[in-house]
Short mmCIF file of C-alpha atoms and ligand atoms in Angstrom, two decimals:
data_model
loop_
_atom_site.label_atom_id
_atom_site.label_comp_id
_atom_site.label_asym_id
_atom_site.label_seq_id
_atom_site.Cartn_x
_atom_site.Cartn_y
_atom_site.Cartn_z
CA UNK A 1 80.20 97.44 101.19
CA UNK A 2 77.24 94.83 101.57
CA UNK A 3 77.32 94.41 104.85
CA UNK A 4 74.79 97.15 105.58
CA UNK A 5 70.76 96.49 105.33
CA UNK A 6 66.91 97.71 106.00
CA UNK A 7 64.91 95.81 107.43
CA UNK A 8 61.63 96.44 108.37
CA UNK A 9 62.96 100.49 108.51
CA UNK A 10 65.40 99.57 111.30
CA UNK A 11 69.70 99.79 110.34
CA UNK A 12 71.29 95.69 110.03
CA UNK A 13 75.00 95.49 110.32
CA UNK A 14 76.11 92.19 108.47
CA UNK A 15 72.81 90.84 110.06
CA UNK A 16 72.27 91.98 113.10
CA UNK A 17 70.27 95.35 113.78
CA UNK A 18 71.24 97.91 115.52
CA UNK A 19 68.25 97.82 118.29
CA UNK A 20 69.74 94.52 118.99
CA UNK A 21 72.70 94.89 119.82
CA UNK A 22 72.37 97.71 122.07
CA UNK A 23 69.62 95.39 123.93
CA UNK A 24 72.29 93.16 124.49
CA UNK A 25 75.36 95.45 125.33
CA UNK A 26 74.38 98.67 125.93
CA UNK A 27 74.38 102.03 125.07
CA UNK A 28 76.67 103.74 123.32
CA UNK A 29 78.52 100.74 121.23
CA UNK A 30 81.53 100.57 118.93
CA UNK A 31 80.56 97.95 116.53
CA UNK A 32 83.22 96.37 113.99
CA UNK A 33 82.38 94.53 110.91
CA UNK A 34 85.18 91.36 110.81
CA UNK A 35 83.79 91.16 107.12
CA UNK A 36 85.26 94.86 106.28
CA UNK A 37 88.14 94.49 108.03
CA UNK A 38 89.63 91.33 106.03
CA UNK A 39 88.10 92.53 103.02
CA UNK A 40 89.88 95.45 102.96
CA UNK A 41 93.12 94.21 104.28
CA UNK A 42 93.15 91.42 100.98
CA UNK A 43 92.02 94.90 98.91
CA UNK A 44 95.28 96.04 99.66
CA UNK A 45 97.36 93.48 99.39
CA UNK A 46 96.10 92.03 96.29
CA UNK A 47 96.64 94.90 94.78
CA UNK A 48 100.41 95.08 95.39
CA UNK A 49 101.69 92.03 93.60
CA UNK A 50 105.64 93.01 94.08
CA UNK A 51 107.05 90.04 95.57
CA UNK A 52 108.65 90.93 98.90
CA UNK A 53 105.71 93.46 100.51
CA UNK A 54 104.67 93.25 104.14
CA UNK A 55 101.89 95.05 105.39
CA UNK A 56 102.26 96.65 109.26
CA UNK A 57 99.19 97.71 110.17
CA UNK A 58 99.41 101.14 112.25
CA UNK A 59 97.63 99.69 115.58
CA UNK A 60 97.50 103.51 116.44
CA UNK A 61 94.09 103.70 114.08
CA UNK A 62 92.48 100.98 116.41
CA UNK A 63 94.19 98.60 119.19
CA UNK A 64 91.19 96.31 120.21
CA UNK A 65 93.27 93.08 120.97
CA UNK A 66 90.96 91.42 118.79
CA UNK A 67 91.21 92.50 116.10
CA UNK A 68 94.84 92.76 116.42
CA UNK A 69 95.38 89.22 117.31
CA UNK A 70 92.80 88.38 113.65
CA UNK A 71 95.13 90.82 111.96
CA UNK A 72 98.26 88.60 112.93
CA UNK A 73 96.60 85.72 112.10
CA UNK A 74 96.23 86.81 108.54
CA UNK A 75 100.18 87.49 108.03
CA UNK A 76 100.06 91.08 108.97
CA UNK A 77 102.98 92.97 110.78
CA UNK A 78 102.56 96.38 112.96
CA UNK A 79 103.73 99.91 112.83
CA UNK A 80 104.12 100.96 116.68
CA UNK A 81 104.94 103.99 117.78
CA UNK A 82 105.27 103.28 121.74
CA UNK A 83 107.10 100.55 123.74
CA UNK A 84 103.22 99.69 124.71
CA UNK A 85 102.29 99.39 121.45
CA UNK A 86 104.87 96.59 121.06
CA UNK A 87 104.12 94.79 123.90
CA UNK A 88 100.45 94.33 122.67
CA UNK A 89 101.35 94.09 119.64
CA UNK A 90 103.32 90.66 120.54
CA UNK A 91 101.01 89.58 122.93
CA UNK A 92 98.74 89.67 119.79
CA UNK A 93 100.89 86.87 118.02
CA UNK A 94 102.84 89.55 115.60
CA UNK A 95 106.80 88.35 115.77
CA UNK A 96 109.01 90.90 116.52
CA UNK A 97 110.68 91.00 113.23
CA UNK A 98 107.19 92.21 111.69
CA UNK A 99 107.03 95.18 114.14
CA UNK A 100 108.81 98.27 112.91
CA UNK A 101 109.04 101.12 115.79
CA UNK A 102 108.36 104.37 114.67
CA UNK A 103 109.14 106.08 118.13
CA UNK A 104 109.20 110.01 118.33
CA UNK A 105 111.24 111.78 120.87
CA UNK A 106 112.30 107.72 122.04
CA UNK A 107 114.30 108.08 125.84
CA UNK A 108 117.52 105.72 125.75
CA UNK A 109 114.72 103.23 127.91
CA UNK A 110 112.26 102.93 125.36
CA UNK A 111 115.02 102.61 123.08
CA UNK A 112 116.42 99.55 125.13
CA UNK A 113 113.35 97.48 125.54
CA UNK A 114 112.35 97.83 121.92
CA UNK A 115 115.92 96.21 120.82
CA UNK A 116 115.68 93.59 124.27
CA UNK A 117 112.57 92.24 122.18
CA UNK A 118 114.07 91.83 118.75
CA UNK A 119 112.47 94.99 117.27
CA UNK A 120 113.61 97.20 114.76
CA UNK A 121 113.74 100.78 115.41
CA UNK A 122 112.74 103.42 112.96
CA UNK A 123 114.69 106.75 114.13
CA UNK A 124 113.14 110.34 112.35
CA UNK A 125 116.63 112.46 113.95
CA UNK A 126 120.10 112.72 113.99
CA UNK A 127 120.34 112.92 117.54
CA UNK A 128 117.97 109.58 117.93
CA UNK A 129 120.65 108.28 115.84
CA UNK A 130 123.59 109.08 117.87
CA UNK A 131 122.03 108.24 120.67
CA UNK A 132 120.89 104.78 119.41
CA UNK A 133 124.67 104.50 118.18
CA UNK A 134 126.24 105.01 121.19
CA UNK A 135 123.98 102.58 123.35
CA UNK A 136 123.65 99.46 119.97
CA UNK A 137 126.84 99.45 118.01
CA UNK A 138 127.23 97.09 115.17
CA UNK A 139 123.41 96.81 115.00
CA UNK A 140 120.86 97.28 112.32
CA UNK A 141 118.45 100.21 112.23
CA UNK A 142 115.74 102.27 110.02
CA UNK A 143 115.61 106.06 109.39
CA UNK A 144 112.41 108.15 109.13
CA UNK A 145 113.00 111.00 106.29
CA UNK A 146 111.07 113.87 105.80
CA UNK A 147 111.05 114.56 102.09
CA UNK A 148 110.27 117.92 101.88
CA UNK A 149 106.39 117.10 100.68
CA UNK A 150 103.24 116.21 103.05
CA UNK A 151 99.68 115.77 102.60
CA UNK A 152 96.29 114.95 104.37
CA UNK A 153 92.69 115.40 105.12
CA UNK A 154 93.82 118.13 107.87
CA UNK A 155 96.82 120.03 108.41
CA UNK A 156 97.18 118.13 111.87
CA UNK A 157 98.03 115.32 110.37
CA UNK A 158 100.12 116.40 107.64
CA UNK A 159 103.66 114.59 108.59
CA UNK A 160 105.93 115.51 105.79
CA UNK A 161 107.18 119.23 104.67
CA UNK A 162 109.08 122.03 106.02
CA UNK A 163 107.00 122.97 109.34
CA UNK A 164 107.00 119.02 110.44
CA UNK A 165 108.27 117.88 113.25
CA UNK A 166 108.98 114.50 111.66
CA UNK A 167 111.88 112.82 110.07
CA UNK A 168 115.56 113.76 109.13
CA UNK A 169 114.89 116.28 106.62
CA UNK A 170 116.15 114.60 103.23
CA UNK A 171 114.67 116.18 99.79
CA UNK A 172 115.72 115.78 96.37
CA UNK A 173 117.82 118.50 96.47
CA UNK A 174 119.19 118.89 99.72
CA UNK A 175 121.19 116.15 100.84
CA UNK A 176 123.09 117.79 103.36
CA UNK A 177 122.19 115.01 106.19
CA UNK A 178 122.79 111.56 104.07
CA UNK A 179 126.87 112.80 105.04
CA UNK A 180 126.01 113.10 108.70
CA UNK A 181 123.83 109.98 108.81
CA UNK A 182 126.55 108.13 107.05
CA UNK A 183 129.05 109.68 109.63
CA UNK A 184 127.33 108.70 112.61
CA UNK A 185 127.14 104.88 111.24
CA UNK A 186 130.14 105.03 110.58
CA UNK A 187 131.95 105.64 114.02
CA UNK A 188 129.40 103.59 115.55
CA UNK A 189 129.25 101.03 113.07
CA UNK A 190 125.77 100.76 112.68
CA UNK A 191 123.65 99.82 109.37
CA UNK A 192 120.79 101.75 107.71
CA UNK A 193 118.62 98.62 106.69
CA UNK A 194 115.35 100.81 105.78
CA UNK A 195 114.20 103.91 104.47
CA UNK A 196 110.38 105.16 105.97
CA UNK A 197 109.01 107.88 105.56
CA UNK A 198 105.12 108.74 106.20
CA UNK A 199 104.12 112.06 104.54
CA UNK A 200 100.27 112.06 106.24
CA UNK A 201 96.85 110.57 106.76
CA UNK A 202 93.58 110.46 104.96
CA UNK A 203 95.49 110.89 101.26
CA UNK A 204 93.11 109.85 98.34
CA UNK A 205 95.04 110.76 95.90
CA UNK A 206 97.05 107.75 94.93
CA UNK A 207 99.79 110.10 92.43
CA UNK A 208 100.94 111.47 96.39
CA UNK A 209 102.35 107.99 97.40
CA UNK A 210 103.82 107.21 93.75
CA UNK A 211 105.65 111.04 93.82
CA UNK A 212 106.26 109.80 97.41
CA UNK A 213 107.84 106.26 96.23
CA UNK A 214 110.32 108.64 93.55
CA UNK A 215 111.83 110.44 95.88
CA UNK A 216 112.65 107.52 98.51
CA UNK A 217 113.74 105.14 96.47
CA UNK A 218 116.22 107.99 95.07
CA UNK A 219 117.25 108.92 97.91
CA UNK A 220 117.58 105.05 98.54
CA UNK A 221 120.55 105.43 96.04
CA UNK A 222 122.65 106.54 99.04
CA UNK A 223 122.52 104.12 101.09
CA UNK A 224 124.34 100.65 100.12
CA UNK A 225 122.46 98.17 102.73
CA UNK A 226 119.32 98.38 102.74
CA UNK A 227 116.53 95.56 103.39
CA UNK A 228 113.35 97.50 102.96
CA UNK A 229 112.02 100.54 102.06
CA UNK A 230 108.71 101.84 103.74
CA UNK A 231 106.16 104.51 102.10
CA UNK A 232 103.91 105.22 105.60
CA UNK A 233 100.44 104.96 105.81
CA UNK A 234 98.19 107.50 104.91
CA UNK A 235 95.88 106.04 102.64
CA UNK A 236 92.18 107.78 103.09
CA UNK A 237 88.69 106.55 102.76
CA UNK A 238 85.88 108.64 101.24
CA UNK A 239 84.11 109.83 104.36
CA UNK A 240 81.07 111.86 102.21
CA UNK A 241 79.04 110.29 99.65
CA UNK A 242 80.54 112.26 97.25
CA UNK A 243 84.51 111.87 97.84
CA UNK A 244 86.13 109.59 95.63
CA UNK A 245 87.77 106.34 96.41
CA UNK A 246 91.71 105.69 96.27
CA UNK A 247 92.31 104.07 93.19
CA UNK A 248 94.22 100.95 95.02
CA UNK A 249 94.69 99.19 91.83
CA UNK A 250 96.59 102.13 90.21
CA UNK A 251 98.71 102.52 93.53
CA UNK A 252 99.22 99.18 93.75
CA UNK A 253 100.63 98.87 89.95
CA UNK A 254 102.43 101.83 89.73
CA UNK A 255 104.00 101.14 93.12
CA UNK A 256 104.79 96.92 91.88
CA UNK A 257 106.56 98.39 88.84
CA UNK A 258 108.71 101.25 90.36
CA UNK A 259 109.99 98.56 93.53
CA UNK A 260 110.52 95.81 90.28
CA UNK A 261 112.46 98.61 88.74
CA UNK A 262 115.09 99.79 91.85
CA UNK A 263 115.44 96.31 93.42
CA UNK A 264 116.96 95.52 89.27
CA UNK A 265 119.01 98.58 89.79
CA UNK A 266 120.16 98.09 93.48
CA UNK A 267 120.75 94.71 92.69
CA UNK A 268 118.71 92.98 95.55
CA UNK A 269 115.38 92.29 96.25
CA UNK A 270 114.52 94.84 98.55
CA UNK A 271 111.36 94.56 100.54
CA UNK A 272 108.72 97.04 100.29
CA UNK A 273 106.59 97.86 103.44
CA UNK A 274 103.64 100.09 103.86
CA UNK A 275 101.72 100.97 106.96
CA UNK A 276 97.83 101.68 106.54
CA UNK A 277 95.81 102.59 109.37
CA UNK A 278 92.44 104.06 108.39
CA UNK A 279 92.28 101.86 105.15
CA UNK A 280 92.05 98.78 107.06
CA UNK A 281 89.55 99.52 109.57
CA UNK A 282 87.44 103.02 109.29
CA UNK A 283 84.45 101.58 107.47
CA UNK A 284 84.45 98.26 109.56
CA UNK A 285 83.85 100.59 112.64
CA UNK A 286 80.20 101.89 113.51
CA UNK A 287 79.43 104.02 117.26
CA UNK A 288 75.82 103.57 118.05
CA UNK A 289 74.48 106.44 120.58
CA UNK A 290 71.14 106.91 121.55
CA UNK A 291 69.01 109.63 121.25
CA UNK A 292 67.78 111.42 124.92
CA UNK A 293 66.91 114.80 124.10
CA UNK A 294 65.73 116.98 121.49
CA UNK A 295 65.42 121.03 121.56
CA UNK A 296 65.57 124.33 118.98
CA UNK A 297 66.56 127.18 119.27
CA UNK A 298 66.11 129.85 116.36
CA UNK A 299 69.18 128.25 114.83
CA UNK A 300 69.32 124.76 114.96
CA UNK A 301 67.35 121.43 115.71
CA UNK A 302 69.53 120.14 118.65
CA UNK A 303 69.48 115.66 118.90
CA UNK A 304 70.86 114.91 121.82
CA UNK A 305 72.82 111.33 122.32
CA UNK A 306 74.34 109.60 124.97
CA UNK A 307 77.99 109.84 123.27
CA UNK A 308 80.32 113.27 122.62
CA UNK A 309 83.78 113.74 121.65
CA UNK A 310 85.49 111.89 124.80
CA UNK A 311 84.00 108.94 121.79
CA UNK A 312 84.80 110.06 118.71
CA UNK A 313 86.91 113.37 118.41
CA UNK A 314 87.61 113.46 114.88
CA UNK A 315 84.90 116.10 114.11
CA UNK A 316 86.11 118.66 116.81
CA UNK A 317 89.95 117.99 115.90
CA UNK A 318 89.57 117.91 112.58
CA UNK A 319 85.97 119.21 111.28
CA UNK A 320 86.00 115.60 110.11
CA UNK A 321 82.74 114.52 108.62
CA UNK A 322 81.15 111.33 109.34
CA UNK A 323 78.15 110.43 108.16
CA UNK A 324 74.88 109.85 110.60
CA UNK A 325 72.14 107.37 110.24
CA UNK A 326 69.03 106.66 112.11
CA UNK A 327 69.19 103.12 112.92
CA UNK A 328 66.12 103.08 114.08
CA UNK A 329 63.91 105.59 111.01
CA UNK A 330 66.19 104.86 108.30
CA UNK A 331 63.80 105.37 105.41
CA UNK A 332 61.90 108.09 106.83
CA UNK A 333 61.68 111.97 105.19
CA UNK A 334 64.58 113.60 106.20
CA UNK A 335 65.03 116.37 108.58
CA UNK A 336 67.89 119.16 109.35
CA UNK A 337 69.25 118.50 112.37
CA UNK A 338 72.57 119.42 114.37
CA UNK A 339 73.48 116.11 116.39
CA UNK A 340 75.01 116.79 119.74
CA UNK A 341 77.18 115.18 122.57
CA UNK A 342 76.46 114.86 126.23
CA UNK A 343 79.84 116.45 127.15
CA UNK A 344 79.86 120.06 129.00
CA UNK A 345 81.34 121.68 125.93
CA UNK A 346 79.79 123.71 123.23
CA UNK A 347 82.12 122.29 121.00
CA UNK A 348 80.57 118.52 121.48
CA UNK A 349 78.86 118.90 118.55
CA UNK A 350 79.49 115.42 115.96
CA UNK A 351 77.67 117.34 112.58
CA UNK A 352 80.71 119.77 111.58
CA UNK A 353 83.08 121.00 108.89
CA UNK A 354 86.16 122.51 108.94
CA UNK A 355 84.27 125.70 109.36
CA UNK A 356 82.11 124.56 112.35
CA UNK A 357 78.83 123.13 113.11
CA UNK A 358 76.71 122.46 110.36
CA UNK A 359 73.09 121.20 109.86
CA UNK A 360 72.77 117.61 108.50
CA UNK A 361 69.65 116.01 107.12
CA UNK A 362 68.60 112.52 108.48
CA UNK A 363 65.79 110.71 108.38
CA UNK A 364 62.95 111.86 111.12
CA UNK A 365 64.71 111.42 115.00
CA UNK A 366 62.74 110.66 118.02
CA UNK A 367 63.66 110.56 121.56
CA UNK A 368 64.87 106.81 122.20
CA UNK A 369 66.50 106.14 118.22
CA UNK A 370 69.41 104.79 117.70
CA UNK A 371 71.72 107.21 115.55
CA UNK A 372 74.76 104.72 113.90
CA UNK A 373 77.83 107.15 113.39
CA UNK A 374 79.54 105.41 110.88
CA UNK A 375 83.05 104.84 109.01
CA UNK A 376 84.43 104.99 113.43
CA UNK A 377 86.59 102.60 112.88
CA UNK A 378 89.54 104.40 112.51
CA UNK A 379 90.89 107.07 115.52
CA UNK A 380 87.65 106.74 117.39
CA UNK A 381 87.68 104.37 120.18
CA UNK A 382 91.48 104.30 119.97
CA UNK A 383 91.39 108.41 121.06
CA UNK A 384 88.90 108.17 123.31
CA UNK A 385 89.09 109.38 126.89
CA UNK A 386 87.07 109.33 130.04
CA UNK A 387 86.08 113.55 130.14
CA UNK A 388 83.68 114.87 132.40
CA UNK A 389 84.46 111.21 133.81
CA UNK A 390 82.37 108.87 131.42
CA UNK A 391 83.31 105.25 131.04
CA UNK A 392 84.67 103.93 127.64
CA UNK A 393 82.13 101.78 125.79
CA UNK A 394 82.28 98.11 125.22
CA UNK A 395 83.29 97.02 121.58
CA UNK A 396 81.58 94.32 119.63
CA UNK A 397 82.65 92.65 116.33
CA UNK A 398 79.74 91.23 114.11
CA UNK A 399 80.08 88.37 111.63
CA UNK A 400 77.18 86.85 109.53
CA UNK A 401 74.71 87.15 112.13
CA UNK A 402 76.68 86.77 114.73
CA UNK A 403 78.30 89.17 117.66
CA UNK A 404 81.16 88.54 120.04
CA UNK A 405 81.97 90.79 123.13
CA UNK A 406 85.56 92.02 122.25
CA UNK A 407 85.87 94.92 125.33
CA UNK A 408 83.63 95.35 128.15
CA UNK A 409 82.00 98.56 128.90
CA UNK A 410 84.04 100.43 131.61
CA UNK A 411 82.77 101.04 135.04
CA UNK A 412 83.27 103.40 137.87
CA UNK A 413 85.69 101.11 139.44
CA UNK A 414 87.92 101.54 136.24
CA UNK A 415 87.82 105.05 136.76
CA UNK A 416 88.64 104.97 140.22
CA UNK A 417 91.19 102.21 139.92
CA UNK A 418 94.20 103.91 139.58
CA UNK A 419 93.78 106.67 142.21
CA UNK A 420 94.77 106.82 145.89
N1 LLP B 1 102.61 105.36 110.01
C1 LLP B 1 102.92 106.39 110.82
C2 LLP B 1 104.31 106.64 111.16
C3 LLP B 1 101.90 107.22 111.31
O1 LLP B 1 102.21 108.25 112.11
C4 LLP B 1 100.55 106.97 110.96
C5 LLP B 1 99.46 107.81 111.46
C6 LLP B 1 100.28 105.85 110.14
C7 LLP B 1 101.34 105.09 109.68
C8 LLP B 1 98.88 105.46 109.75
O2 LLP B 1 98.20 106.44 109.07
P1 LLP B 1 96.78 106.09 108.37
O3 LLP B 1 97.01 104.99 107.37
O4 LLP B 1 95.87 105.62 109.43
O5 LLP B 1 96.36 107.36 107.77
N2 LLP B 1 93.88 110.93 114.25
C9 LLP B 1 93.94 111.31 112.87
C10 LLP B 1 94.98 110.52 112.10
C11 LLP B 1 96.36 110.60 112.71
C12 LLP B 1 97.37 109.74 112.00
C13 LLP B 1 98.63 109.64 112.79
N3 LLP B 1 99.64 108.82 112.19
C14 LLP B 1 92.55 111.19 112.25
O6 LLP B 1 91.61 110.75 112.93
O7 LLP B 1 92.36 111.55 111.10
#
């Protein structure tokens, strides 16, 4: 994406460098491209040319009011999956009838305030739906099915399959809860309007979500009332040089004809919703961290930054890999080095694999560069944390030159604001 550039050896995001911007706000920074994330928001829904599609962006991946209100501006609706999430959400501009509620383990409270604000709720259990039957009768609701298959980058975020904890299990085969679903609508006289299911995240492999699309819209069959169906979110980004990009034009074609194909059969135009995260907003998202130390031992090169995993978790959780430049040497010979976090943890390390640590060549550090952790912009700020009782960054969004403030850097009064 072109929004990256050298000048003068020092890292420019869509014009501004890096050394700039943490002159102006600080150090460590999330920095988000507003260029990526409308680029790849129109990506997406370009490629989908089925009639009746809304996109809900899962404000889970990244919740900066910002860039949830520009998000809502551009016609997009949101996947929650709390009763918070909804009321930002709204407070964004998003209407409630573009919020779908995903709640897991929902009390009959959470359940009320979603349906006092005109959302829909999308229940993954039988005993939601009874529950949700007894306290909304003769109202209209959505059903999360696990389909027997999952998939994605890490087996913590696989959502779909036999060991998940998501979803009213549904397969091809086994059937044996449409009777009880229809059952409990039935005495309560409530209406299945959608079908979601979301089998996992970081998926590259586009034949996953058109295997995935099969089986729901079969099992869609059963049910006589439906508005929408939903296929999740899930769609991954290449994180290392060499992973392949989803092919969004095949997804989007084979998806267009198979939804042309079952709204013929079901006799209505049913809408089709899908709810990317990561797609939307991993490569728009960049975490500068400076460099403040630098030691060896017979193993490893150690660069120390002013960041750890209270920033950006995904490498302990998952061995995720994200890749590291020097802002501030970019063109420089490279060297093996293990870059690590200023948290009192051995596992703060941000160079790992699923196996562990692992040595990673960038170009020449010295104490003071900026390192630019990049493709952040999806599940880093938004599971960040104050351990070993560090402040949350400030967040920044760059346009053509130009930078706006989006969330000031927290202080010690924020951390000491909510105690007695
Ligand atoms: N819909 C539902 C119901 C979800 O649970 C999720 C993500 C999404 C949509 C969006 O998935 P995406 O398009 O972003 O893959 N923290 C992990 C990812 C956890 C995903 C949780 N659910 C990571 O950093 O890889």
């Amino acid at each position: 994406m072109g929004i990256f550039s050298v000048n003068n050896n020092e890292l420019y995001i869509d014009g501004i460098s890096a050394r700039e911007l943490i002159q102006k706000f600080g150090s460590p920074l999330y920095v988000y491209s507003e260029k990526i994330i409308k680029e790849k928001f129109y990506k997406l829904k370009k490629s989908i040319t089925y009639k009746n599609t809304n996109i809900l962006y899962a404000m889970k991946a990244n919740s900066n009011f910002q860039i949830l209100k520009m998000l809502a501006r551009e016609g997009c609706g949101i996947d929650a999956v709390s009763i918070e999430e909804i009321e930002i959400a709204l407070k964004a501009g998003f209407k409630p009838e573009k919020i779908l509620f995903t709640g897991i383990n929902l009390s009959i409270e959470d359940m009320k305030r979603a349906v006092k604000k005109g959302v829909m709720l999308n229940l993954g259990s039988l005993m939601q739906l009874k529950f949700y039957g007894e306290y909304f009768p003769n109202t209209k609701v959505s059903i999360r099915i696990n389909p027997d298959f999952g998939s994605g980058h890490h087996d913590h975020v696989v959502t779909g399959g036999r060991s998940s904890k998501f979803g009213i299990f549904i397969s091809k085969d086994d059937r044996k809860y449409v009777e009880e679903i229809n059952r409990i609508c039935k005495k309560y006289n409530i209406t299945i309007a959608g079908i979601h299911a979301h089998i996992g995240s970081g998926i590259r492999d586009e034949e996953k979500f058109i295997k995935l699309s099969e089986i729901i819209l079969d099992i869609a069959k059963e049910f006589n009332d439906l508005e929408f169906i939903d296929i999740g979110g899930g769609i991954g980004i290449p994180y290392r040089d060499n992973e392949e990009e989803f092919n969004i034009e095949k997804f989007g074609n084979d998806i267009t004809e198979r939804m042309n194909n079952f709204s013929k059969e079901y006799g209505k135009n049913i809408k089709l919703m899908l709810e990317p995260g990561r797609y939307i907003v991993a490569e728009a998202g960049i975490l500068l961290t400076t460099v403040y130390d630098i030691k060896e031992t017979p193993l490893y090169k150690f660069v120390g930054v002013d960041s750890g995993f209270n920033l950006l978790i995904r490498p302990l959780a998952y061995g995720s890999f994200h890749k590291i430049i020097n802002a501030s040497n970019v063109e420089d010979d490279k060297e093996e080095v293990v870059v690590a976090g200023y948290i009192c943890e051995s596992g703060d390390v941000f160079t790992r694999n699923e196996e562990g640590i692992e040595k990673r060549a960038i170009s020449k550090i010295d104490i003071g560069n900026i390192l630019a952790i990049m493709n952040a912009g999806a599940y880093g700020f938004a599971m960040s944390s104050n351990y070993n009782s560090r402040p949350k960054p400030a967040e920044v969004m760059v346009y053509e030159g130009k930078v706006k403030l989006i969330r000031r850097r927290e202080t010690i009064r924020d951390l000491l604001a909510t105690q007695k």
